[in-house]
Coordinates of C-alpha atoms and ligand atoms in Angstrom, one line a residue:
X1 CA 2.5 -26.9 -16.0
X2 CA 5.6 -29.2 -15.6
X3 CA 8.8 -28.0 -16.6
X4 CA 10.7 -24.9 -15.6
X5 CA 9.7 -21.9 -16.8
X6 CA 12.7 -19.4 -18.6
X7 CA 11.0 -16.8 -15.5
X8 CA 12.0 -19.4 -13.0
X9 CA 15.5 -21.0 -14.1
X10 CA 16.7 -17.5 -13.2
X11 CA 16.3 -18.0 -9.3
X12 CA 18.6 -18.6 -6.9
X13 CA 18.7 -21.9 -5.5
X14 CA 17.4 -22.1 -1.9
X15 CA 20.1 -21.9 0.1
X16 CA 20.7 -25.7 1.8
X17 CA 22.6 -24.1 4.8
X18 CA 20.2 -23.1 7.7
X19 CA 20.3 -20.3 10.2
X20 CA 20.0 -21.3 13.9
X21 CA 17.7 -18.8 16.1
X22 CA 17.2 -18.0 19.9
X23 CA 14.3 -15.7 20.8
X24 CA 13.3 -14.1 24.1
X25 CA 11.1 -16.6 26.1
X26 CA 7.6 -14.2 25.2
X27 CA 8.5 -14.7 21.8
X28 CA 9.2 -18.3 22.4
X29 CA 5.5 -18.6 24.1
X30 CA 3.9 -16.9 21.5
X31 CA 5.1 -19.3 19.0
X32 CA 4.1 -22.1 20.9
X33 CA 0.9 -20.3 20.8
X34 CA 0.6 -20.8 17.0
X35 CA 1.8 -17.3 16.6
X36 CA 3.1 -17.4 12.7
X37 CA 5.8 -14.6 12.9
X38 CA 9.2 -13.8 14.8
X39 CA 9.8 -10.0 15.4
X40 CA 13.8 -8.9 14.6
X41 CA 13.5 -7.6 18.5
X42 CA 12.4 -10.7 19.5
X43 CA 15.9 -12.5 18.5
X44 CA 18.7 -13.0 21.1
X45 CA 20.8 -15.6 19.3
X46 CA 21.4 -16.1 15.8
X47 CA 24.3 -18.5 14.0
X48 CA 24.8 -16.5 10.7
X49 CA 23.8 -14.0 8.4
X50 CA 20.7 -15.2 6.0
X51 CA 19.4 -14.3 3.2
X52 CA 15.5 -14.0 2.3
X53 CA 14.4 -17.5 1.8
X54 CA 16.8 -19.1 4.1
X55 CA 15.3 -21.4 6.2
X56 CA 15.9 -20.0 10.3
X57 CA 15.6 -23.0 12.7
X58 CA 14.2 -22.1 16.3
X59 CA 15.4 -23.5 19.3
X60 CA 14.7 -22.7 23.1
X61 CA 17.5 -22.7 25.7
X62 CA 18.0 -25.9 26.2
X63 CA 18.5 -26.6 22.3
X64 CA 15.7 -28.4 21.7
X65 CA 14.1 -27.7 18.4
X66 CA 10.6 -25.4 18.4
X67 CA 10.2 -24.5 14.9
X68 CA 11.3 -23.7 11.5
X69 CA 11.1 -20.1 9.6
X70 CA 11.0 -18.8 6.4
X71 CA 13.9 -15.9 6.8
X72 CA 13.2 -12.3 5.5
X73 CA 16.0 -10.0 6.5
X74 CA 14.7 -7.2 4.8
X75 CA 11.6 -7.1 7.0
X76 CA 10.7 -6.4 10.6
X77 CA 9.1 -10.0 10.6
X78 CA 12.4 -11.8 10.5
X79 CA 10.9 -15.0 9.9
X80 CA 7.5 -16.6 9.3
X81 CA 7.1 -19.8 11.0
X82 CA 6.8 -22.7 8.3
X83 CA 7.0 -25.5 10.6
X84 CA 6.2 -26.1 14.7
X85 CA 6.9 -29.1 17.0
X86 CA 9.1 -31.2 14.8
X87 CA 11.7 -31.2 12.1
X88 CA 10.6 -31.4 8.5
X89 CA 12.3 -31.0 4.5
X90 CA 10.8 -28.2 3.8
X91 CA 10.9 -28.7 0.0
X92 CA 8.2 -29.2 -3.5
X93 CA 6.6 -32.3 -1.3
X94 CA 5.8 -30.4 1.7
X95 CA 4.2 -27.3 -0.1
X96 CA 2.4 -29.6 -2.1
X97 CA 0.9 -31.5 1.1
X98 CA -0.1 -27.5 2.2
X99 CA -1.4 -26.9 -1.0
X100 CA -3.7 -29.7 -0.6
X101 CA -4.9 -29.4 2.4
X102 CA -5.7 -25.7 2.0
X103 CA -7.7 -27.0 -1.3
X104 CA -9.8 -29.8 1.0
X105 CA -10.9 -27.0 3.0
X106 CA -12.4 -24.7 0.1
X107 CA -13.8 -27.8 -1.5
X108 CA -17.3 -27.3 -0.5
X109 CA -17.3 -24.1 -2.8
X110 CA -17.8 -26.3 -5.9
X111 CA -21.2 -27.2 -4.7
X112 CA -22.0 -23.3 -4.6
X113 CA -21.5 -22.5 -7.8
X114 CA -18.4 -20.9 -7.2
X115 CA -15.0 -21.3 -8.7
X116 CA -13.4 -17.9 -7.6
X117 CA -12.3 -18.2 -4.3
X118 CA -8.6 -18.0 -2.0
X119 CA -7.2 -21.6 -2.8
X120 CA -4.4 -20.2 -0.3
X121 CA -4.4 -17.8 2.9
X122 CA -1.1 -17.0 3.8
X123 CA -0.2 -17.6 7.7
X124 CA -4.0 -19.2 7.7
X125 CA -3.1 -21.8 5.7
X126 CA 0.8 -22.5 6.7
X127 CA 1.9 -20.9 4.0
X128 CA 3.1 -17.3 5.6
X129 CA 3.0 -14.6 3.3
X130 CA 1.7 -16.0 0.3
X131 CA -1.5 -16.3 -1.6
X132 CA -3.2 -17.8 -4.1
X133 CA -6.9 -16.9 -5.3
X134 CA -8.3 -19.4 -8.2
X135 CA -10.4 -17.6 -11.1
X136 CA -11.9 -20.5 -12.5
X137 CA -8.4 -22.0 -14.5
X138 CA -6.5 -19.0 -13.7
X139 CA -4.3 -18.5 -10.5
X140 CA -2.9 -15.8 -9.2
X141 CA 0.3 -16.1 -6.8
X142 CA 0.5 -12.9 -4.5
X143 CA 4.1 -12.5 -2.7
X144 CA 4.4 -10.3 0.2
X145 CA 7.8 -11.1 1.3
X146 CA 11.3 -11.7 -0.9
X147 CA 11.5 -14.7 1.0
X148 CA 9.8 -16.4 -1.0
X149 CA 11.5 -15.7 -4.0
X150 CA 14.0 -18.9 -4.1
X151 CA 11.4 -21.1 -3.1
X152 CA 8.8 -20.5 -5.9
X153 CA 10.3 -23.1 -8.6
X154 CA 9.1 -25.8 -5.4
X155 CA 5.9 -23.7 -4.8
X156 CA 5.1 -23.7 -8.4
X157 CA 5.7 -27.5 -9.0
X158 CA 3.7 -28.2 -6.0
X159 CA 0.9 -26.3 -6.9
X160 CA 1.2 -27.8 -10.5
X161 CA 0.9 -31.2 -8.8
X162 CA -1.9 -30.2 -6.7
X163 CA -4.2 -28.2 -8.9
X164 CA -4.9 -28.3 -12.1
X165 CA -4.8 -24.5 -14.2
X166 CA -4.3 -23.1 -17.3
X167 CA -2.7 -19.7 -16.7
X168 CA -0.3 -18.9 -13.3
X169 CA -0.1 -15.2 -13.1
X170 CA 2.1 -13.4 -10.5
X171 CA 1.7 -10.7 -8.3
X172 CA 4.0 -8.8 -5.4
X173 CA 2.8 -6.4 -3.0
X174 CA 3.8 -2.9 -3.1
X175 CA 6.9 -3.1 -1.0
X176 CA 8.1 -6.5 -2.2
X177 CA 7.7 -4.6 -5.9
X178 CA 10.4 -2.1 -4.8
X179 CA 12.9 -4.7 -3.7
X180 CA 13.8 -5.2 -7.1
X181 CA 17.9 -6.4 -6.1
X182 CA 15.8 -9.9 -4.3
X183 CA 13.3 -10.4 -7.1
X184 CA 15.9 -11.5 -10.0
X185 CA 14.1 -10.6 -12.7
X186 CA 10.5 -11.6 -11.7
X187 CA 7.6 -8.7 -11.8
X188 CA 4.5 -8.1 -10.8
X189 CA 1.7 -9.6 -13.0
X190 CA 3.7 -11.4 -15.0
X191 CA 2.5 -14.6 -16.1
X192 CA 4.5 -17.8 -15.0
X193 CA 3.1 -20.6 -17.8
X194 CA 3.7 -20.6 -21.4
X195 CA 0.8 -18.3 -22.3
X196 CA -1.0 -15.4 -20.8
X197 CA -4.7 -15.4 -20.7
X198 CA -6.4 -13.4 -22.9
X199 CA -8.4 -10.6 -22.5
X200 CA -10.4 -10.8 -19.0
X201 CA -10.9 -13.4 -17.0
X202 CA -14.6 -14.9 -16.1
X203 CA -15.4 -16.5 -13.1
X204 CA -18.9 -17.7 -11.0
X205 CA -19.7 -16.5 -7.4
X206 CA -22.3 -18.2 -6.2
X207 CA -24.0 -18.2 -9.5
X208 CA -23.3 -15.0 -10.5
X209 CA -20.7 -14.6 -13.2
X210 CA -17.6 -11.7 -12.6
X211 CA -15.3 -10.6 -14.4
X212 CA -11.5 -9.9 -13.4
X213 CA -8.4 -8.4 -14.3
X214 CA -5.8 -10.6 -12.0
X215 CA -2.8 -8.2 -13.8
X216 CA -4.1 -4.6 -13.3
X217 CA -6.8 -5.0 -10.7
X218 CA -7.1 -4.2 -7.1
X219 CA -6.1 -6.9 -4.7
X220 CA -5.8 -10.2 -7.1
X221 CA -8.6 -9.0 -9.3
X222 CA -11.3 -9.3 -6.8
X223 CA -12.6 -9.4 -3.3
X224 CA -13.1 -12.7 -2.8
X225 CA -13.6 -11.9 0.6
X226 CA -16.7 -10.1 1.0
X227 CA -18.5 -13.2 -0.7
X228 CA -20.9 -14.4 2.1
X229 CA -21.2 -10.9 3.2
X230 CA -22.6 -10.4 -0.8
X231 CA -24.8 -13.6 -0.3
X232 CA -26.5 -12.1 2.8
X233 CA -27.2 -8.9 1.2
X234 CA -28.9 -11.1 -2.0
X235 CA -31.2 -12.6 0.9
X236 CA -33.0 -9.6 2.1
X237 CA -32.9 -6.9 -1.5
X238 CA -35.7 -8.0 -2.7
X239 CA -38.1 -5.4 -3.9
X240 CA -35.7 -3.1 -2.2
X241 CA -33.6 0.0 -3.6
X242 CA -29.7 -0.5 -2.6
X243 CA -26.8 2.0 -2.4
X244 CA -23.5 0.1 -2.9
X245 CA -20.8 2.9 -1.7
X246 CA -17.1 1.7 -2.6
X247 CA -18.8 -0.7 -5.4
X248 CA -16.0 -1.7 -7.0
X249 CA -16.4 -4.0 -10.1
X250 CA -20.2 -4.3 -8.7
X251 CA -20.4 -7.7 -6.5
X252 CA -22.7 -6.3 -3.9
X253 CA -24.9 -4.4 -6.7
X254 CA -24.8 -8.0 -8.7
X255 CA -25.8 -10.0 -5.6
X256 CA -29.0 -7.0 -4.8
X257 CA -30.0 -7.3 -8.0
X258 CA -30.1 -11.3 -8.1
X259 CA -32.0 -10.7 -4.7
X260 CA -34.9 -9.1 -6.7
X261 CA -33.8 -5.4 -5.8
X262 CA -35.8 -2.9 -8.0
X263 CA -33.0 -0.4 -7.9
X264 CA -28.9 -0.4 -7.4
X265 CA -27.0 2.6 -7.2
X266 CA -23.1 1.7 -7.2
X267 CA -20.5 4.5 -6.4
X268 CA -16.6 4.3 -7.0
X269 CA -14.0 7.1 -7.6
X270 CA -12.2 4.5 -10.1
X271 CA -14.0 5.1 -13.9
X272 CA -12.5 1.7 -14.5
X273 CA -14.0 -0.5 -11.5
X274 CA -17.6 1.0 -12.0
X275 CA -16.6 0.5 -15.9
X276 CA -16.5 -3.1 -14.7
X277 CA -19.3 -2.8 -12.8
X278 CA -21.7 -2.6 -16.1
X279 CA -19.6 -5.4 -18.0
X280 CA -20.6 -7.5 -15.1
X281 CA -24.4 -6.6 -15.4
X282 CA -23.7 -7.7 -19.0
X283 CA -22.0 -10.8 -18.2
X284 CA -25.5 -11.5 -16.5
X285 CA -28.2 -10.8 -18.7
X286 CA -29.9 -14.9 -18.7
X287 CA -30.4 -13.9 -14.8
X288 CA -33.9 -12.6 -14.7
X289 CA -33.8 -10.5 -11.6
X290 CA -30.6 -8.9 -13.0
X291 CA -31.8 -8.5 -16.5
X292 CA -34.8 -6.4 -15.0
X293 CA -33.0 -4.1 -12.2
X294 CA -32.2 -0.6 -13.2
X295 CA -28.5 0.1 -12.5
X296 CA -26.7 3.8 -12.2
X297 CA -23.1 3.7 -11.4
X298 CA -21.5 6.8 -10.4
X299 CA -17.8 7.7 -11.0
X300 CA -17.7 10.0 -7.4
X301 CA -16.2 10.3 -4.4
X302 CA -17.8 8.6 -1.9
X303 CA -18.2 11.2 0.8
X304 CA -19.7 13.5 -1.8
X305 CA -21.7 11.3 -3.5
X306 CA -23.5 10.6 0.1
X307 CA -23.6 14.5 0.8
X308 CA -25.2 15.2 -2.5
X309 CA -27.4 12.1 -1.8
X310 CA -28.7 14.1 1.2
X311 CA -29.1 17.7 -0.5
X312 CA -31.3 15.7 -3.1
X313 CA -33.4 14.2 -0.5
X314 CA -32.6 11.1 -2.2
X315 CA -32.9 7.6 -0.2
X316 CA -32.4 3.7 0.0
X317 CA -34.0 0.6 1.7
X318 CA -30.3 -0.8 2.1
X319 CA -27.2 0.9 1.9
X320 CA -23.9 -0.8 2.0
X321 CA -20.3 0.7 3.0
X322 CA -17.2 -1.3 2.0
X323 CA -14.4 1.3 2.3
X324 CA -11.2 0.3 1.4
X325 CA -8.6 -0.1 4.2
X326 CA -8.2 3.2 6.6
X327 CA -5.5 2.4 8.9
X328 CA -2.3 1.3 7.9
X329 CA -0.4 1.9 11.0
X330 CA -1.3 2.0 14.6
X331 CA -1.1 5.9 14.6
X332 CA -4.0 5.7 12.0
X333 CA -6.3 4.5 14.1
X334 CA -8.1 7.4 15.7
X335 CA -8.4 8.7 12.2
X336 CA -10.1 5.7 10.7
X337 CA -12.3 5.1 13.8
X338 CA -13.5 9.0 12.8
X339 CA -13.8 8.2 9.2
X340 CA -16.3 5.3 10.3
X341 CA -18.4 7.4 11.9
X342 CA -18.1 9.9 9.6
X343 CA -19.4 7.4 6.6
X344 CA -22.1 5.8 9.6
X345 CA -23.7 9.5 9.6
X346 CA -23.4 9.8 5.7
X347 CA -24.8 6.5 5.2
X348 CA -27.6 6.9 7.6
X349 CA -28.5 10.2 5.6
X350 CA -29.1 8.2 2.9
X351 CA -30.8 5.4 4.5
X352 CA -34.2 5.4 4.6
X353 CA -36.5 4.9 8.2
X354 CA -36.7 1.0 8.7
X355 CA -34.0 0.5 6.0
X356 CA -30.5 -1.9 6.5
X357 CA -27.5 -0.6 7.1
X358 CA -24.4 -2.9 6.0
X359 CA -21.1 -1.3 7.0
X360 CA -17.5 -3.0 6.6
X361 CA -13.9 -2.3 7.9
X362 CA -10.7 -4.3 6.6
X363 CA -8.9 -2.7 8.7
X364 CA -6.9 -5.0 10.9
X365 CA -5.6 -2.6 13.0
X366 CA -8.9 -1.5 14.2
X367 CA -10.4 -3.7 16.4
X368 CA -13.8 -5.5 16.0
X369 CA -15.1 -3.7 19.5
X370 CA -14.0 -0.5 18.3
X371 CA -15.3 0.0 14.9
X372 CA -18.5 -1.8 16.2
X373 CA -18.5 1.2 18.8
X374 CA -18.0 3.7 16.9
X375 CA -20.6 3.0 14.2
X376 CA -23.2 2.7 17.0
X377 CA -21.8 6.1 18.6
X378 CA -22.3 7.8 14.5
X379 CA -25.6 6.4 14.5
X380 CA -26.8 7.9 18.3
X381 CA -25.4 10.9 17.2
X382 CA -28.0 11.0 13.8
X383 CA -31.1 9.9 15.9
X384 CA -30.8 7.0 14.6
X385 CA -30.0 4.2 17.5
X386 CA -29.5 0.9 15.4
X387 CA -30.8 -2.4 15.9
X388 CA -28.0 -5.2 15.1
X389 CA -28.5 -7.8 12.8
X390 CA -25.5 -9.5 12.5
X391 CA -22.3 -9.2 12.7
X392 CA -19.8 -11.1 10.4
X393 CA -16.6 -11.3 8.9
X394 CA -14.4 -13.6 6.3
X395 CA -15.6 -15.7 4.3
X396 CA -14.7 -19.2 5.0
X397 CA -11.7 -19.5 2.4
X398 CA -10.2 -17.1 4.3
X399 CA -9.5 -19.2 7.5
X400 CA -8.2 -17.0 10.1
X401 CA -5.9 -18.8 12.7
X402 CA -4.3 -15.7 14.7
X403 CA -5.2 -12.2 15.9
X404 CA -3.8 -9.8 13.2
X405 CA -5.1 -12.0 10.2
X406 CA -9.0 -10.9 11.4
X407 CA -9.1 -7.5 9.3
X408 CA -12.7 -8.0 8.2
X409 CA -15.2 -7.1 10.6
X410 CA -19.1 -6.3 9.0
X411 CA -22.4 -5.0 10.5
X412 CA -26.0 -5.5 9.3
X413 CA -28.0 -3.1 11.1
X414 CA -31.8 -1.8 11.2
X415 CA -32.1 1.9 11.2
X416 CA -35.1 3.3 13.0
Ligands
LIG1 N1 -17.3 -3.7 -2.1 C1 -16.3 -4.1 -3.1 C2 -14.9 -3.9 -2.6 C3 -14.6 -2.5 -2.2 S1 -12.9 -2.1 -2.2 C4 -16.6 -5.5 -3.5 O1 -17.4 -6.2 -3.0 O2 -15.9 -6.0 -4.5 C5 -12.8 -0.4 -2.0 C6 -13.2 0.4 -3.2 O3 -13.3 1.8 -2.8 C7 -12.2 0.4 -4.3 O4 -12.9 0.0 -5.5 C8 -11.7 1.9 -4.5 O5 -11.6 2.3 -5.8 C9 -12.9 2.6 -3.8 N2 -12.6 3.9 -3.2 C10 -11.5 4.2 -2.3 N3 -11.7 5.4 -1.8 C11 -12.8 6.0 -2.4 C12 -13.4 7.2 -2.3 N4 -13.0 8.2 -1.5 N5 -14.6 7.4 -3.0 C13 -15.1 6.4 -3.8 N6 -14.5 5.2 -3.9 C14 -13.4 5.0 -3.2

């Protein structure tokens, strides 16, 4: 993918005039720090006006130069830091140099098996509010700010220079979706190269083939970051019967199964994610353990599913709770913590003496210590006093370089 696409010819041109920025000295130490964002409070001094995607040059008091920023004035993060220490041209050859060192870093994937993974992590990477997740020749560009909108002609031919792909599909989070006067014409899961894939796309996790829909899915098609979590769970499942709650398309069930489990029981209130979930046993019939594990999927609330689960008497060696994200604002945070242990004491009921209990927040506003806590408070409260396993988090294409990029915490827990 070389020349510009009739999508992107429409785009502004970055603007080449920059904005000049002063911030309050905490701000100023927190982006020494490495911090990757500026706060609109945090700004004391600013030249001009910007638009998203201007670049906002930081200086401290005495004028010397800290930093450059990508400028978002729609959002409360006025600008995420590009650039720290020294000047740069922040242009196609820079995000190409990003692009390939983000790539370097996910490289011992390959050997795995593995060719769906996050090429790009946002802030993680240097590359604030963006990401790109590889599906074997299919990428999948995520926006989360408008700021990048007149830069993506350079993103794109830097990542064409860096990577080789078939298919570049596009995707905007929610709000960015609504801020249709910045996108110029550009919408969400539309494809960016001559031709769109067809039908879905088929990728390998550690062996294990997936399907994904990058256009209509959740997230970029998959969760690419629960995959070492999955790998651990394929280590211990074998002989075992597993409850996957929040299964999604499957990858936990798929990774029991490979593990030798006898019997996987996936539960999502989304028809077409546990729809996905038995294409995906499909997609791995040569796999001997998978051909021979008997699979129920269950189109059901979670909560109820694991109440009915208890009224049936009906238990699991391993049951595994990957809710999707409970807090979305500080003021959710007591609320999530009590769904936690809400879904601890469910889970538990289901769990059988001796069994594994794996339980996961990506919630980055709840706080490792905290939903640890409170899963050990749920599970005092049963009887049940667990014994830790581990405790993990990302997988390692999901780098995480400052405090609020840490959303995934998970526990692996014997229950007595
Ligand atoms: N474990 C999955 C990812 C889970 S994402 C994986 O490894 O791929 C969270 C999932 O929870 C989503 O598929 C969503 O459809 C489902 N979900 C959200 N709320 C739910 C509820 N109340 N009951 C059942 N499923 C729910």
């Amino acid at each position: 993918m070389t020349e510009t696409l009739p999508a992107l010819s429409q785009l502004p041109s970055p603007s080449s005039q920059r904005i000049a920025l002063r911030l309050t000295k905490p701000a100023e130490r927190a982006l020494k720090q490495g911090h990757p964002w500026v706060f609109d409070q945090s700004i004391t001094g600013q030249s001009r006006e910007g638009s998203p995607g201007d670049l906002a040059v930081i200086f401290d008091d005495k004028r010397r130069f800290l930093a450059i920023g990508l400028y978002d004035p729609t959002s409360a993060i006025r600008a995420r830091i590009l650039q720290k220490g020294r000047q740069a041209v922040i242009d196609a050859n820079w995000f190409e140099e990003k692009i390939k060192t983000a790539a370097g870093l996910r490289k011992p994937l390959d050997k795995q098996d593995t060719n769906g993974y996050r090429l790009v992590h946002g802030e993680n990477d240097g590359l604030p509010g963006l990401v790109i997740d590889r599906y074997a020749d299919t990428l999948v560009l995520k926006l989360y700010t408008p700021a990048w909108v007149p830069r993506l002609n350079d993103v794109t031919s830097a990542l064409a220079a860096a990577q080789s792909f078939n298919h570049l599909i596009l995707r905007l989070n929610r709000s960015l979706n609504k801020q249709t006067g910045h996108l110029h014409g550009l919408t969400d899961g539309m494809t960016l190269t001559p031709q769109t894939p067809e039908g879905l796309i088929l990728f390998k996790e550690n062996g294990i083939t997936f399907e994904c829909d990058p256009i209509n899915g959740q997230k970029t098609g998959f969760f690419l970051d629960q995959r070492e979590n999955r790998e651990r769970v394929r280590t211990f499942s074998k002989g075992k019967s597993v409850l996957n709650v929040f299964s999604y398309t499957g990858g936990f069930s798929l990774y029991a199964a490979d593990g030798g489990a006898t019997e996987v029981v996936s539960v999502d209130f989304s028809a077409p994610a546990t729809q996905a979930a038995l294409r995906n046993i499909q997609h791995n019939q040569h796999r001997e353990n998978i051909r021979n594990a008997k699979f129920e999927t269950l189109d059901q609330d979670a909560f109820e599913a694991l109440k009915q689960m208890k009224t049936q008497n009906r238990q699991f060696d391993v049951v595994i709770l990957d809710p999707p994200m409970f807090a979305q604002n500080q003021s959710q945070i007591e609320t999530a913590l009590n769904a936690y242990r809400q879904l601890a004491h469910l889970g538990l009921g289901a769990l059988k003496r001796g069994g594994i209990l794996v339980q996961a927040s990506c919630s980055s506003r709840v706080s490792a210590d905290d939903f640890f806590s409170a899963i050990h408070q749920a599970a005092q409260e049963s009887g049940r006093p667990l014994k830790e396993i581990e405790r993990t988090g990302h997988a390692p294409d999901h780098p995480i370089t400052y405090k609020e990029g840490a959303y995934l915490k998970c526990l692996f827990a014997a229950a007595p």
